[in-house]
CSV table of C-alpha atoms in Angstrom, one decimal:
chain,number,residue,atom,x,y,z
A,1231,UNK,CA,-39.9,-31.9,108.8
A,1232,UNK,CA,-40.0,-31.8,112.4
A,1233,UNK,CA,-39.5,-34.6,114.7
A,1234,UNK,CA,-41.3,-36.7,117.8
A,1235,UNK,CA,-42.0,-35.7,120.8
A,1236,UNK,CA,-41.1,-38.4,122.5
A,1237,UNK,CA,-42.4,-36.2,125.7
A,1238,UNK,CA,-43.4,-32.7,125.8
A,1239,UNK,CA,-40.0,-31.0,126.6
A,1240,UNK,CA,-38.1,-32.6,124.2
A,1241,UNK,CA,-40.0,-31.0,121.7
A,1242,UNK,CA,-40.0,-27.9,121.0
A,1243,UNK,CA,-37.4,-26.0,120.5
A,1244,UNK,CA,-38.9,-26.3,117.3
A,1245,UNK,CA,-38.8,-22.6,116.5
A,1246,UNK,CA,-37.2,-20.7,119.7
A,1247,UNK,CA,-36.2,-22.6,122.7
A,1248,UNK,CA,-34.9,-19.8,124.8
A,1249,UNK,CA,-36.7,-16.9,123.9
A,1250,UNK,CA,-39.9,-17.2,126.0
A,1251,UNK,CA,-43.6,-15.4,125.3
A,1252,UNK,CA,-43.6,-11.5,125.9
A,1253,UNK,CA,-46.0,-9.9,128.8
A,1254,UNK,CA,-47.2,-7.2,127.7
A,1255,UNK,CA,-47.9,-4.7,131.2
A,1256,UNK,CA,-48.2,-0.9,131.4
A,1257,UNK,CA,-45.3,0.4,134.0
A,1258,UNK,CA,-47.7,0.9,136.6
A,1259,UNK,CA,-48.7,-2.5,136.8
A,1260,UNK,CA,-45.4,-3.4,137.8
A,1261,UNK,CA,-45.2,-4.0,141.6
A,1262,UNK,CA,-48.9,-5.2,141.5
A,1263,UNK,CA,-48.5,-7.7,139.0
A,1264,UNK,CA,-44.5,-9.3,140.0
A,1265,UNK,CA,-46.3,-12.1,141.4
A,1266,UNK,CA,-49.3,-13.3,139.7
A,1267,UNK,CA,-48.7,-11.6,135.7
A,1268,UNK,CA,-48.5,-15.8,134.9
A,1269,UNK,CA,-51.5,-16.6,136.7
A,1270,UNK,CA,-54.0,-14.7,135.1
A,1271,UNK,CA,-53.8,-17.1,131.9
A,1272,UNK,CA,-56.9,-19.4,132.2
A,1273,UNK,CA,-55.8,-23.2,131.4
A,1274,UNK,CA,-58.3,-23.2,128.8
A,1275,UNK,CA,-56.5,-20.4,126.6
A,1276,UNK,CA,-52.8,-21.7,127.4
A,1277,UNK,CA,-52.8,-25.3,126.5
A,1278,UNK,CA,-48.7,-24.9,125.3
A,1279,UNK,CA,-47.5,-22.2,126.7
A,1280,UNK,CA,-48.3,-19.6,128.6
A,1281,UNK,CA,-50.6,-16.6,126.5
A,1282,UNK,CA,-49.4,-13.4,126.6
A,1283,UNK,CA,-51.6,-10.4,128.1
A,1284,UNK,CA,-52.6,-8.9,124.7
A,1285,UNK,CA,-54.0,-13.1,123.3
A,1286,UNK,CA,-56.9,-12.4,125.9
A,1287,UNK,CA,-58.9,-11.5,123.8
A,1288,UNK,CA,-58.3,-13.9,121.1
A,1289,UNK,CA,-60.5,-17.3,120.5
A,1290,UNK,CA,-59.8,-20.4,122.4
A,1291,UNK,CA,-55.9,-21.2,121.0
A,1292,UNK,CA,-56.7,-25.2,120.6
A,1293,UNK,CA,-60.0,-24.5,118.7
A,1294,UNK,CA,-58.1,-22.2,116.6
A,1295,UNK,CA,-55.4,-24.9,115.8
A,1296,UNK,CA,-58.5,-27.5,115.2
A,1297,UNK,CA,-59.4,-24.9,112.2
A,1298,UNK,CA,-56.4,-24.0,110.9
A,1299,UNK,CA,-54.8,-27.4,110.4
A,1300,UNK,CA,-57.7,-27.9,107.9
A,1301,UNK,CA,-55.6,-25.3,105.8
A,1302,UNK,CA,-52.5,-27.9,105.6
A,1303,UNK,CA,-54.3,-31.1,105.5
A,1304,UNK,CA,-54.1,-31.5,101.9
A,1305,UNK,CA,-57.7,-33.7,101.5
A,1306,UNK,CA,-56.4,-36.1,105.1
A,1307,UNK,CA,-58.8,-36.3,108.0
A,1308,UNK,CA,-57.0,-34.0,110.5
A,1309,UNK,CA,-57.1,-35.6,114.0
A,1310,UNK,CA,-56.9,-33.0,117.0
A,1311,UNK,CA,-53.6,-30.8,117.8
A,1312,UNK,CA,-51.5,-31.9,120.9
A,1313,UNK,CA,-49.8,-28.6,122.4
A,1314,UNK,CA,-46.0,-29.4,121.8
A,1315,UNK,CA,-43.6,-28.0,124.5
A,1316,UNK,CA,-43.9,-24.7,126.6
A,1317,UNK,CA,-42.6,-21.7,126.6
A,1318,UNK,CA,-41.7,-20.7,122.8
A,1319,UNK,CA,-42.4,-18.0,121.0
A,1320,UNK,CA,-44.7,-19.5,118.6
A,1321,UNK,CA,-47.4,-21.6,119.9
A,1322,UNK,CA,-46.7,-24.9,118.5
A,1323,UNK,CA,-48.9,-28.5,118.1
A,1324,UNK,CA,-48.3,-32.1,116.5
A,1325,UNK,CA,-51.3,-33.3,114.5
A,1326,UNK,CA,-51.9,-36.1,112.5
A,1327,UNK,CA,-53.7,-35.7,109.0
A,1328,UNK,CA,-54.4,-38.8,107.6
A,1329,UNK,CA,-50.9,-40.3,106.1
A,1330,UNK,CA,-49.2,-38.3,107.5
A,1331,UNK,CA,-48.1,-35.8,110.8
A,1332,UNK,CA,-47.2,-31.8,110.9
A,1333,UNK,CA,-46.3,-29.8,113.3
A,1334,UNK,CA,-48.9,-26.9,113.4
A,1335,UNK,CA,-47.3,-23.4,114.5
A,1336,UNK,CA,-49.7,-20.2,115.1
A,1337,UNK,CA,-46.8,-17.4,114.9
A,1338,UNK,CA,-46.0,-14.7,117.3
A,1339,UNK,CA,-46.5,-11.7,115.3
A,1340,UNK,CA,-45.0,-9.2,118.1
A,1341,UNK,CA,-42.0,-11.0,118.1
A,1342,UNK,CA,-41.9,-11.3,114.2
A,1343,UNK,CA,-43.9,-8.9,112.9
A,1344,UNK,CA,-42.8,-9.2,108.9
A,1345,UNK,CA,-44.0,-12.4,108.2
A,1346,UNK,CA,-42.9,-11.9,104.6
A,1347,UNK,CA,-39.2,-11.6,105.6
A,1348,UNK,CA,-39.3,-14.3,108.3
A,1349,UNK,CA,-40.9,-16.3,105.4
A,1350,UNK,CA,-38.9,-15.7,103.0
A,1351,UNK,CA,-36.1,-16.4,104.9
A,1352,UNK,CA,-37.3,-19.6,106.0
A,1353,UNK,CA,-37.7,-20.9,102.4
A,1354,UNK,CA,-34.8,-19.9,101.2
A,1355,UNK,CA,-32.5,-21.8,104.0
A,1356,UNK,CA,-34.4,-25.2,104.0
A,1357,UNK,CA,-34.4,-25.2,100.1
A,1358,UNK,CA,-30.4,-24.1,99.8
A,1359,UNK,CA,-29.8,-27.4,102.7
A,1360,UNK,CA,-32.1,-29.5,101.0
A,1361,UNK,CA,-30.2,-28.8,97.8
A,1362,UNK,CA,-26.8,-29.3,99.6
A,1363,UNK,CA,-27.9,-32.7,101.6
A,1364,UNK,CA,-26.5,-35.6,99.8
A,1365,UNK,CA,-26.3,-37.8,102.9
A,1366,UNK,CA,-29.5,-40.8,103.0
A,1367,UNK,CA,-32.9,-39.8,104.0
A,1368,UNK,CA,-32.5,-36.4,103.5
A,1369,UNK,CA,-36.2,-35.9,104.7
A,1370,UNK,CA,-35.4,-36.4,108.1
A,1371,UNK,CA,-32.2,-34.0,107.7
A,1372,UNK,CA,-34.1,-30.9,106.8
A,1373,UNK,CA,-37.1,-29.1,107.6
A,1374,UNK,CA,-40.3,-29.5,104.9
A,1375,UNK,CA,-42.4,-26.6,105.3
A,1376,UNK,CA,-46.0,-27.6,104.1
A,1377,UNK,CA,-48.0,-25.5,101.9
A,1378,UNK,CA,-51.4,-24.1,102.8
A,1379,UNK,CA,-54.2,-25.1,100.5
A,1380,UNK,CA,-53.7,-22.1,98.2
A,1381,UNK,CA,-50.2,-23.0,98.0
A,1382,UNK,CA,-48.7,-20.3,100.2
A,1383,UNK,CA,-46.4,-21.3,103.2
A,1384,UNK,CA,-48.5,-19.2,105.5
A,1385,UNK,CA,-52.5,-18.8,106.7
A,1386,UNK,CA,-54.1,-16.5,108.0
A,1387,UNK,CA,-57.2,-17.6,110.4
A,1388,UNK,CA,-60.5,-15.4,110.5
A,1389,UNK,CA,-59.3,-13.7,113.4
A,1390,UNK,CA,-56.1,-12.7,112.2
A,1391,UNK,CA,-53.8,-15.6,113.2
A,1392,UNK,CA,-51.2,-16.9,111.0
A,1393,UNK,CA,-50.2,-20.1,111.0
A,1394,UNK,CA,-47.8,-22.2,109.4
A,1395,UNK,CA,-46.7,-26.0,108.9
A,1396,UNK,CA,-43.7,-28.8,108.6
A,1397,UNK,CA,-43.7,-32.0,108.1
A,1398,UNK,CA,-42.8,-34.0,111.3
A,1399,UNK,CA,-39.4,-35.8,111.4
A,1400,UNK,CA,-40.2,-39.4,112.5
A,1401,UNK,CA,-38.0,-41.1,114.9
A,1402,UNK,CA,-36.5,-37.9,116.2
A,1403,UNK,CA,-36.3,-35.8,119.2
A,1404,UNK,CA,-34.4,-33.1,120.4
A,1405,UNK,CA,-30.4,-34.0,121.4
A,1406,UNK,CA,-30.9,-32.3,125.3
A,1407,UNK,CA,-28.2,-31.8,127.5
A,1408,UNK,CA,-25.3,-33.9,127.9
A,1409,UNK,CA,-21.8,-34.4,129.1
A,1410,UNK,CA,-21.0,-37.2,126.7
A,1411,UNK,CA,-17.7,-35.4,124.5
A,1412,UNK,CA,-18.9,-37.2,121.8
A,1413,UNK,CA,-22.2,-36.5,121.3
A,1414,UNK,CA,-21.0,-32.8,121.9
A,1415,UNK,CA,-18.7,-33.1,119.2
A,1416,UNK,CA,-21.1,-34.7,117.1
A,1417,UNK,CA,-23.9,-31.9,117.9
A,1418,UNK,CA,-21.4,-28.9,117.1
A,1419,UNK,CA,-20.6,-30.5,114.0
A,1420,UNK,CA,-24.2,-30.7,113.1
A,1421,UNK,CA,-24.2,-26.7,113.7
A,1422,UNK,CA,-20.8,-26.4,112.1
A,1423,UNK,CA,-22.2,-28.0,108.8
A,1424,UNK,CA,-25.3,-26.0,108.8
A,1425,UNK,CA,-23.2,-22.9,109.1
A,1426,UNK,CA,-20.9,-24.7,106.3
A,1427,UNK,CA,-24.0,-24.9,103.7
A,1428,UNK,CA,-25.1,-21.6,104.4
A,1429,UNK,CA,-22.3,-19.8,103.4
A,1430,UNK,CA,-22.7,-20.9,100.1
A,1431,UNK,CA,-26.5,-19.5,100.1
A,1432,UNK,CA,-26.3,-17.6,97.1
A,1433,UNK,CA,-27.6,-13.4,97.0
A,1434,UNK,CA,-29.0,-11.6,98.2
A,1435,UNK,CA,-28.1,-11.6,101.9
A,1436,UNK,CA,-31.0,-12.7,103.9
A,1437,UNK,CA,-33.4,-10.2,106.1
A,1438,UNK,CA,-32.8,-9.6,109.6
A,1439,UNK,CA,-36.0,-10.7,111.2
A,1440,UNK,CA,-34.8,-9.2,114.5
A,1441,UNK,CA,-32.7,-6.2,114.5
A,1442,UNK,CA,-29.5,-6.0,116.2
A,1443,UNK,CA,-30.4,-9.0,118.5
A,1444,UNK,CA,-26.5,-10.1,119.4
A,1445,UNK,CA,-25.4,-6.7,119.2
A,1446,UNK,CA,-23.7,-6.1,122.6
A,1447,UNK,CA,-22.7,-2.0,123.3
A,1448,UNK,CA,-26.9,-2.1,122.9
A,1449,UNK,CA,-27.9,-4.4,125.2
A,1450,UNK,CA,-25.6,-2.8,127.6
A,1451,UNK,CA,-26.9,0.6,126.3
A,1452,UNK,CA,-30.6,-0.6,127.3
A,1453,UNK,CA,-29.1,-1.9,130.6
A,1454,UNK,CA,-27.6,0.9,132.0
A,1455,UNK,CA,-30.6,2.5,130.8
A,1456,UNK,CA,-32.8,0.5,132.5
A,1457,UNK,CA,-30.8,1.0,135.8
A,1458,UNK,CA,-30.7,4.7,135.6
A,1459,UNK,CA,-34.4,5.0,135.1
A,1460,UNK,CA,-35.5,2.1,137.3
A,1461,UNK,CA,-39.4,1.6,136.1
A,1462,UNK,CA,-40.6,-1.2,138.4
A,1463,UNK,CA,-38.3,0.4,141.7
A,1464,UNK,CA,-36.3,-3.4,141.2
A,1465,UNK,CA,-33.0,-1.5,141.1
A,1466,UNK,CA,-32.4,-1.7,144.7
A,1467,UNK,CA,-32.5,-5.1,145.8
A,1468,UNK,CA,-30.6,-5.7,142.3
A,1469,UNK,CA,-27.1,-3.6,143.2
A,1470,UNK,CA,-25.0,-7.0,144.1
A,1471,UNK,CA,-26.3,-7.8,140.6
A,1472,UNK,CA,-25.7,-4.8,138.6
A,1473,UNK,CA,-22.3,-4.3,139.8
A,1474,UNK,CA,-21.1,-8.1,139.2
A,1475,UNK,CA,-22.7,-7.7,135.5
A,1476,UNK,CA,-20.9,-4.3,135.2
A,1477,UNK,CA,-17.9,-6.2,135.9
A,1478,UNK,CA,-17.7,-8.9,133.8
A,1479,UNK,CA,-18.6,-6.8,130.8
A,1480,UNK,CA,-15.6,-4.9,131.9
A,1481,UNK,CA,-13.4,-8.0,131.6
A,1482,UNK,CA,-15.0,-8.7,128.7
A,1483,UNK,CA,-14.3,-5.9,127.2
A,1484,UNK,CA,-10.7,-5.5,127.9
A,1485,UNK,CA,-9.8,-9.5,126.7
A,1486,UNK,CA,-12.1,-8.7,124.0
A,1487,UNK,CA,-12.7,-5.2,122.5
A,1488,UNK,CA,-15.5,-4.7,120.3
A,1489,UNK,CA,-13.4,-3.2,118.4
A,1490,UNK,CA,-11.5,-5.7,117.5
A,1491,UNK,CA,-14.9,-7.7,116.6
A,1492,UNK,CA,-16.3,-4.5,114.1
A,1493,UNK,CA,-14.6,-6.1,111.4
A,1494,UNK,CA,-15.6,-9.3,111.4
A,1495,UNK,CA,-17.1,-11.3,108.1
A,1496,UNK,CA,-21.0,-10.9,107.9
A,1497,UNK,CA,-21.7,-14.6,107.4
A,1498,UNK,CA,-25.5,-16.7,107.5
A,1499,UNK,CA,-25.5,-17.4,111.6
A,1500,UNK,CA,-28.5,-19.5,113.3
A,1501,UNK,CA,-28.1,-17.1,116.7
A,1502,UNK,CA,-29.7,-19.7,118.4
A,1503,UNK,CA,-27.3,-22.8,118.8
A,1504,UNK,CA,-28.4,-25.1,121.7
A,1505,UNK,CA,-28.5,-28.8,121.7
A,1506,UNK,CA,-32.6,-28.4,122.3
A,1507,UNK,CA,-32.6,-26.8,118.4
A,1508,UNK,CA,-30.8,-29.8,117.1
A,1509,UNK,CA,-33.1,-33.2,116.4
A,1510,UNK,CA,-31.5,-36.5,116.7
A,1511,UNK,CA,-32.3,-39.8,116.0
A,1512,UNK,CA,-34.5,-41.1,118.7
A,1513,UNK,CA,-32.1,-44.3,119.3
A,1514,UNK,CA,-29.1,-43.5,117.7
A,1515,UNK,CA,-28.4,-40.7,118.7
A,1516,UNK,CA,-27.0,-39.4,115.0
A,1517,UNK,CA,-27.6,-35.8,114.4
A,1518,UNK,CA,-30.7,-34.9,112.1
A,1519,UNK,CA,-31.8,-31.9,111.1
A,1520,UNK,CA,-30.9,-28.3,113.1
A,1521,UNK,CA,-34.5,-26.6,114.0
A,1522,UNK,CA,-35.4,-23.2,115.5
A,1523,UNK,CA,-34.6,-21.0,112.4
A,1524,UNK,CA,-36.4,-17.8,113.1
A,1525,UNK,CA,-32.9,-16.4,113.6
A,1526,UNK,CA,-31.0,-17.5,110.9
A,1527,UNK,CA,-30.0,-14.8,109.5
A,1528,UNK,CA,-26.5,-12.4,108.7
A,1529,UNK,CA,-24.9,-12.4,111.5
A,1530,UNK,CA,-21.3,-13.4,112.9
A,1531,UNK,CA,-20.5,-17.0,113.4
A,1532,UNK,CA,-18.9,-16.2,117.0
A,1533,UNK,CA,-22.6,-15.9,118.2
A,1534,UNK,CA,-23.1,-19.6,116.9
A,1535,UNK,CA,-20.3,-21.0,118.6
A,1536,UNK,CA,-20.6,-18.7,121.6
A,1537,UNK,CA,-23.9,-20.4,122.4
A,1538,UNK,CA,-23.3,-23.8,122.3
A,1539,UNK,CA,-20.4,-23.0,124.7
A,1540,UNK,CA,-23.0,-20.7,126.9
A,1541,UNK,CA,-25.5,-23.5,126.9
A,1542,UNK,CA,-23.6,-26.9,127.5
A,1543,UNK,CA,-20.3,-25.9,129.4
A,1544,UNK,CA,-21.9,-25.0,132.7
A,1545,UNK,CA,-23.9,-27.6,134.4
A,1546,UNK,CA,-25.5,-24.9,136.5
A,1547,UNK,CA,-29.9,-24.8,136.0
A,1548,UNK,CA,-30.4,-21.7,134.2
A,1549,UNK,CA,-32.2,-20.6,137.4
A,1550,UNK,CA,-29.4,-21.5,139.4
A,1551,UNK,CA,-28.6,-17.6,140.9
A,1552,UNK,CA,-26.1,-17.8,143.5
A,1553,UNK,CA,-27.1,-21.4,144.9
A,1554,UNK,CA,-25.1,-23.2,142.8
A,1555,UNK,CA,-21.6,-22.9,141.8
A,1556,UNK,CA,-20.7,-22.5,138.1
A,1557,UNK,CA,-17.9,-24.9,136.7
A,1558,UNK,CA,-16.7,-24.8,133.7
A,1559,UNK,CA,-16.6,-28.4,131.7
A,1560,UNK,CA,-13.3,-27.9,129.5
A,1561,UNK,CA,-13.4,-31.1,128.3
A,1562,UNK,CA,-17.0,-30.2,126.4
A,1563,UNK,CA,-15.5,-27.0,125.8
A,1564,UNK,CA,-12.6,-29.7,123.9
A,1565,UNK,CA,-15.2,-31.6,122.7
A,1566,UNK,CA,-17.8,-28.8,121.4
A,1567,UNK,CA,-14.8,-27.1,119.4
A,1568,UNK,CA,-13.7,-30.4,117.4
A,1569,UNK,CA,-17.2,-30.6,116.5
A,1570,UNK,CA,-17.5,-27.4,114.8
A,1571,UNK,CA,-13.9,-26.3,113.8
A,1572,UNK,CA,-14.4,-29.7,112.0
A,1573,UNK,CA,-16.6,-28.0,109.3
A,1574,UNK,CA,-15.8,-24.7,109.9
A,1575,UNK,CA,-12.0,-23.9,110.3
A,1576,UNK,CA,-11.1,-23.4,106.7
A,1577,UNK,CA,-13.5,-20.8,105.9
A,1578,UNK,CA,-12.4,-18.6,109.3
A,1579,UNK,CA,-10.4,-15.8,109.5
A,1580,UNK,CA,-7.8,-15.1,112.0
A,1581,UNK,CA,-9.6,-12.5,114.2
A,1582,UNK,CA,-12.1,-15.2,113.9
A,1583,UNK,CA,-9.9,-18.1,115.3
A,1584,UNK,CA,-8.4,-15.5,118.1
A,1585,UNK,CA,-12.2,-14.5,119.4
A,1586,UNK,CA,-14.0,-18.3,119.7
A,1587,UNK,CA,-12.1,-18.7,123.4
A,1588,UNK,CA,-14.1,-16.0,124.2
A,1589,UNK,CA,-17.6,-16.6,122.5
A,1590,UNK,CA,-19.0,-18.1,125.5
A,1591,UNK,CA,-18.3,-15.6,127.6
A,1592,UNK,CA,-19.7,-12.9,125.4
A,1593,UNK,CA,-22.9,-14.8,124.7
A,1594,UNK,CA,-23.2,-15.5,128.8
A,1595,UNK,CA,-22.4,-11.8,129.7
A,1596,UNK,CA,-25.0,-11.1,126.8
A,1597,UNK,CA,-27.6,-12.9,128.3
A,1598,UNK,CA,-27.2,-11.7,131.7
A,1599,UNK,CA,-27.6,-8.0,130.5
A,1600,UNK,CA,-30.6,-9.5,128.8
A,1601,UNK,CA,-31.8,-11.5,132.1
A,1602,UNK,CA,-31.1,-9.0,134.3
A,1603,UNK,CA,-32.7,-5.6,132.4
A,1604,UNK,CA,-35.9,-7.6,131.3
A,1605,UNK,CA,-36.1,-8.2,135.8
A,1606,UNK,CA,-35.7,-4.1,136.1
A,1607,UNK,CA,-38.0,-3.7,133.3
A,1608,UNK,CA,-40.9,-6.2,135.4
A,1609,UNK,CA,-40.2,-9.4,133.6
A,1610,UNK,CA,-41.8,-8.4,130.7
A,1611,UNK,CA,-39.6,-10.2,127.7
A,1612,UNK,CA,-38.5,-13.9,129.4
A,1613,UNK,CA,-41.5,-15.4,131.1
A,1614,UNK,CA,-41.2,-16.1,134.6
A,1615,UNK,CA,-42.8,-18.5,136.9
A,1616,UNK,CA,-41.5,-16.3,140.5
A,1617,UNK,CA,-40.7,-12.9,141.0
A,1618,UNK,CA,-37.3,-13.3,141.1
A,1619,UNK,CA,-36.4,-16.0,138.3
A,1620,UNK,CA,-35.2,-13.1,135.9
A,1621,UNK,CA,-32.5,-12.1,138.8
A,1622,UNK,CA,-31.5,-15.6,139.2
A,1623,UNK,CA,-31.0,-16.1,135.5
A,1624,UNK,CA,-29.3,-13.2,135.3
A,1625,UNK,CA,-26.7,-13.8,138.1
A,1626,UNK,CA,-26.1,-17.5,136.3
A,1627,UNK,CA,-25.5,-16.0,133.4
A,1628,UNK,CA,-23.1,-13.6,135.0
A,1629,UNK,CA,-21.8,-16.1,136.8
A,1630,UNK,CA,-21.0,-18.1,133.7
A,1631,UNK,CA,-19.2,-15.6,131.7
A,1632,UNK,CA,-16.6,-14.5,134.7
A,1633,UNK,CA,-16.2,-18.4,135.2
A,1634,UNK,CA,-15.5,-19.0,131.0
A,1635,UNK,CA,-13.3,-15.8,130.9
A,1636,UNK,CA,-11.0,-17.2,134.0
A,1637,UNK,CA,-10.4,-20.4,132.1
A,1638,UNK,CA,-9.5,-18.3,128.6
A,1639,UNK,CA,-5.8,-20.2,128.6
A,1640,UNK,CA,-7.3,-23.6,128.7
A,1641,UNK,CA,-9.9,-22.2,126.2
A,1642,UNK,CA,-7.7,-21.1,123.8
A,1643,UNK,CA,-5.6,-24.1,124.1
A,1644,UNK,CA,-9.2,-26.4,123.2
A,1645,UNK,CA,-9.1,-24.1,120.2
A,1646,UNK,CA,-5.6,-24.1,118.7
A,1647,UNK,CA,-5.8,-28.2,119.0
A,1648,UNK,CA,-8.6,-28.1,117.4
A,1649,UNK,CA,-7.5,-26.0,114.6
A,1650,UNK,CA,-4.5,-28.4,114.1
C-alpha cells in the first residue's frame, strides 16, 4: 500500500524522490537548449512531472493512466487518476476503483530497463516484511502490490507502457523534513528495521537494478572525465566548483580510504534513505511503511545511513549553492544514529561502526560529483528548472560533505554513545 497525499509534494517519493526524469539531448543541443530543455513539455503531456524528450511521441500520459487502471481495477468502477507529486522517475497517480484506492505507476523503462529484475525484486522484499511484520495493521506497514487482471504484477499498455499498482496506505503521508530529534530517531529506526528484516531475506541475493549506483572511484572516474572532455563548454565558469569537489573527495579519501571500505559485508540496502521515502501516520506521526524500493537491492548499509545523514543534517535547500551557509545539526546527527544503531548495531561489524561518522560525507561528496558532472554533461540526468540549478546543487552538496567531515569528532562521538 501506498499512502495519502495529503498534498501533492508529500506524496511521492513513492518510488524515487531524488532521482529526477532523464533529458535525453544530442551534445550539440547543448548550449541551445540550457534554458528552455523544460519548456518544450506541453502541459497536456506532463500532468506529474515533467516528460522526458524521447515521451514525445507517446499518447497523452493521463489518457494512458485512464486505460491502464482498468488493468488493476479488479471488476470496481475506476474514477480518473490524479498525477501524484513531480519529479520521480516513474510517473505516478492516485485513483479510486470502487472500494478501494491504488496508486497507479507507468514505469521509466530507461532508468529500469529489466522490469523482470526490478519486479522480482520488488516482490520478494514486500513479501519477506510482510512475513516479518507482527506489529497491528500490518497493511499500512508494508507495500501491497496489486495484480493486473491476468494476475501478473505488471501491464503492458498498447503502446508499450508498463504500468504497475499498490494499494494506497490510508491515513498516511510522507514524514518530510524535520528538526524534531525524536521523530528523527523514530524515522531512522524505521530504516534501521527495514534493513533489520532484510537481512534475513533468504537466497539468492537480489538483482542489482542499477549497476554500481553508490560506487564512488566511478562517479569520480565519470567526473574527471566529464571535466577533461567538457561536452557542453560548462567547464569554465565551473573551476571554483571543480576544484572545491576535487578537494573534498580528497579529504574524504584520506579520513576514509576506499580501501578500507572494499571489504565491507554485502548486505540488502534501500540506497535511497530520506524522510520523503518513509510514510507516517497522518496525525501521529508513528512511522509506517518505508517506500521508494526501486533500489533495494545488495549494497552496503553505510549508503543507508549516509543518506539520512546527507538529507536531514543540513538545513541548507538543496539549491542552496553558495547563498546559504551549511550547518551541520549534530544533535539530528545524535538523534538520526539512536534511531538506527537501535535496530542495527548488533549485526555491524567494526569497520562498519568506524566508517558511519563518515557516511554523510561520502553520500554528500557523492552527490556533488553526481550534481556537478550531470551540469558539465548539460543537465541531462537531474531535471532542472534554470540553467544553473545542477551547479548550485552541486556546490551544496560539496558544501555539505566538507562541513560533515570538519565535525567527524563530534560525529564519531554521536556514534560511540549510540553504540553503548
Amino acid at each position: 500500500m501506498i499512502g495519502d497525499a495529503g498534498v501533492e509534494h508529500t506524496f511521492l517519493a513513492v518510488m524515487a524522490a531524488t532521482r529526477r526524469p532523464r533529458f535525453i539531448r544530442h551534445r550539440s543541443q547543448c548550449n541551445t537548449m540550457d534554458h528552455i530543455v523544460n519548456l518544450l513539455v506541453s502541459p497536456a503531456q506532463r500532468p506529474d512531472s515533467l516528460a522526458t524528450l524521447g515521451d514525445m511521441g507517446e499518447p497523452d500520459p493521463l489518457e494512458a493512466a485512464v486505460r491502464a487502471v482498468r488493468a488493476f481495477a479488479a471488476g470496481g468502477d475506476p474514477g480518473v487518476p490524479t498525477p501524484l507529486g513531480l519529479g520521480h522517475i516513474h510517473r505516478t497517480y492516485a485513483v479510486s476503483c470502487g472500494d478501494r484506492d491504488l496508486v497507479l505507476q507507468h514505469l521509466n523503462t530507461e532508468i529500469f530497463p529489466d522490469l523482470d529484475a526490478l519486479t522480482e525484486n520488488l516482490l520478494r522484499v514486500t513479501q519477506h516484511l510482510a512475513q516479518a511484520e507482527t506489529r497491528s495493521e500490518p497493511e499500512r506497514r508494508v507495500l501491497t502490490v496489486v495484480r493486473a487482471a491476468d494476475g501478473g504484477a505488471l501491464h503492458r499498455d498498447a503502446s508499450g507502457g508498463v504500468w504497475r499498482a499498490f494499494a494506497k496506505i490510508r491515513d498516511a503521508e510522507a514524514a518530510g523534513s524535520t528538526r524534531d530529534p525524536s521523530a528523527l530517531a523514530a524515522a531512522a529506526a524505521a530504516f534501521g528495521d527495514f534493513a533489520r528484516k532484510l537481512s534475513e531475506l533468504p537466497a539468492p541475493p537480489l538483482h542489482t537494478t542499477i549497476a554500481r549506483f553508490h560506487d564512488f572511484p566511478r562517479r569520480r572516474g565519470v567526473f574527471e572525465n566529464s571535466v577533461a572532455t567538457d561536452p557542453c563548454g560548462r567547464a569554465a565558469g565551473a573551476t571554483e566548483a571543480i576544484a572545491a569537489t576535487r578537494d573534498a573527495c580528497t579529504q574524504l579519501e584520506r579520513l576514509l580510504p576506499e580501501a578500507e571500505l572494499a571489504n565491507l559485508p554485502r548486505r540488502v540496502a534501500h540506497h535511497d534513505c530520506k524522510l520523503d521515502n518513509l510514510l507516517v501516520d497522518s496525525t501521529s506521526r508513528e512511522p509506517l511503511c518505508v517506500i521508494d524500493l526501486d533500489t533495494t537491492m545488495p549494497g552496503t548499509w553505510l549508503s543507508d545511513f549516509g543518506e539520512l545523514v546527507r538529507s536531514a543534517t543540513a538545513g541548507a535547500p538543496e539549491d542552496a549553492g553558495d547563498t546559504y551557509r551549511v550547518e551541520i545539526d549534530v544533535a539530528a546527527f545524535d538523534a538520526l544514529a539512536s534511531g538506527w544503531l537501535h535496530a542495527t548495531a548488533p549485526l555491524l561489524i567494526d569497520a562498519e561502526r568506524r566508517a558511519l561518522p563518515l557516511a554523510g560525507a561520502r553520500l554528500a561528496a557523492m552527490n556533488g560529483l553526481r550534481f556537478l558532472t550531470d551540469y558539465l554533461e548539460g543537465d541531462v540526468y537531474f531535471r532542472s528548472l534554470r540553467s544553473d540549478q545542477n551547479l548550485d546543487r552541486a556546490r551544496t552538496q560539496t558544501r555539505l560533505a566538507v562541513a560533515l567531515l570538519a565535525r567527524v569528532a563530534d560525529l564519531r562521538d554521536c556514534v560511540e554513545r549510540a553504540l553503548d
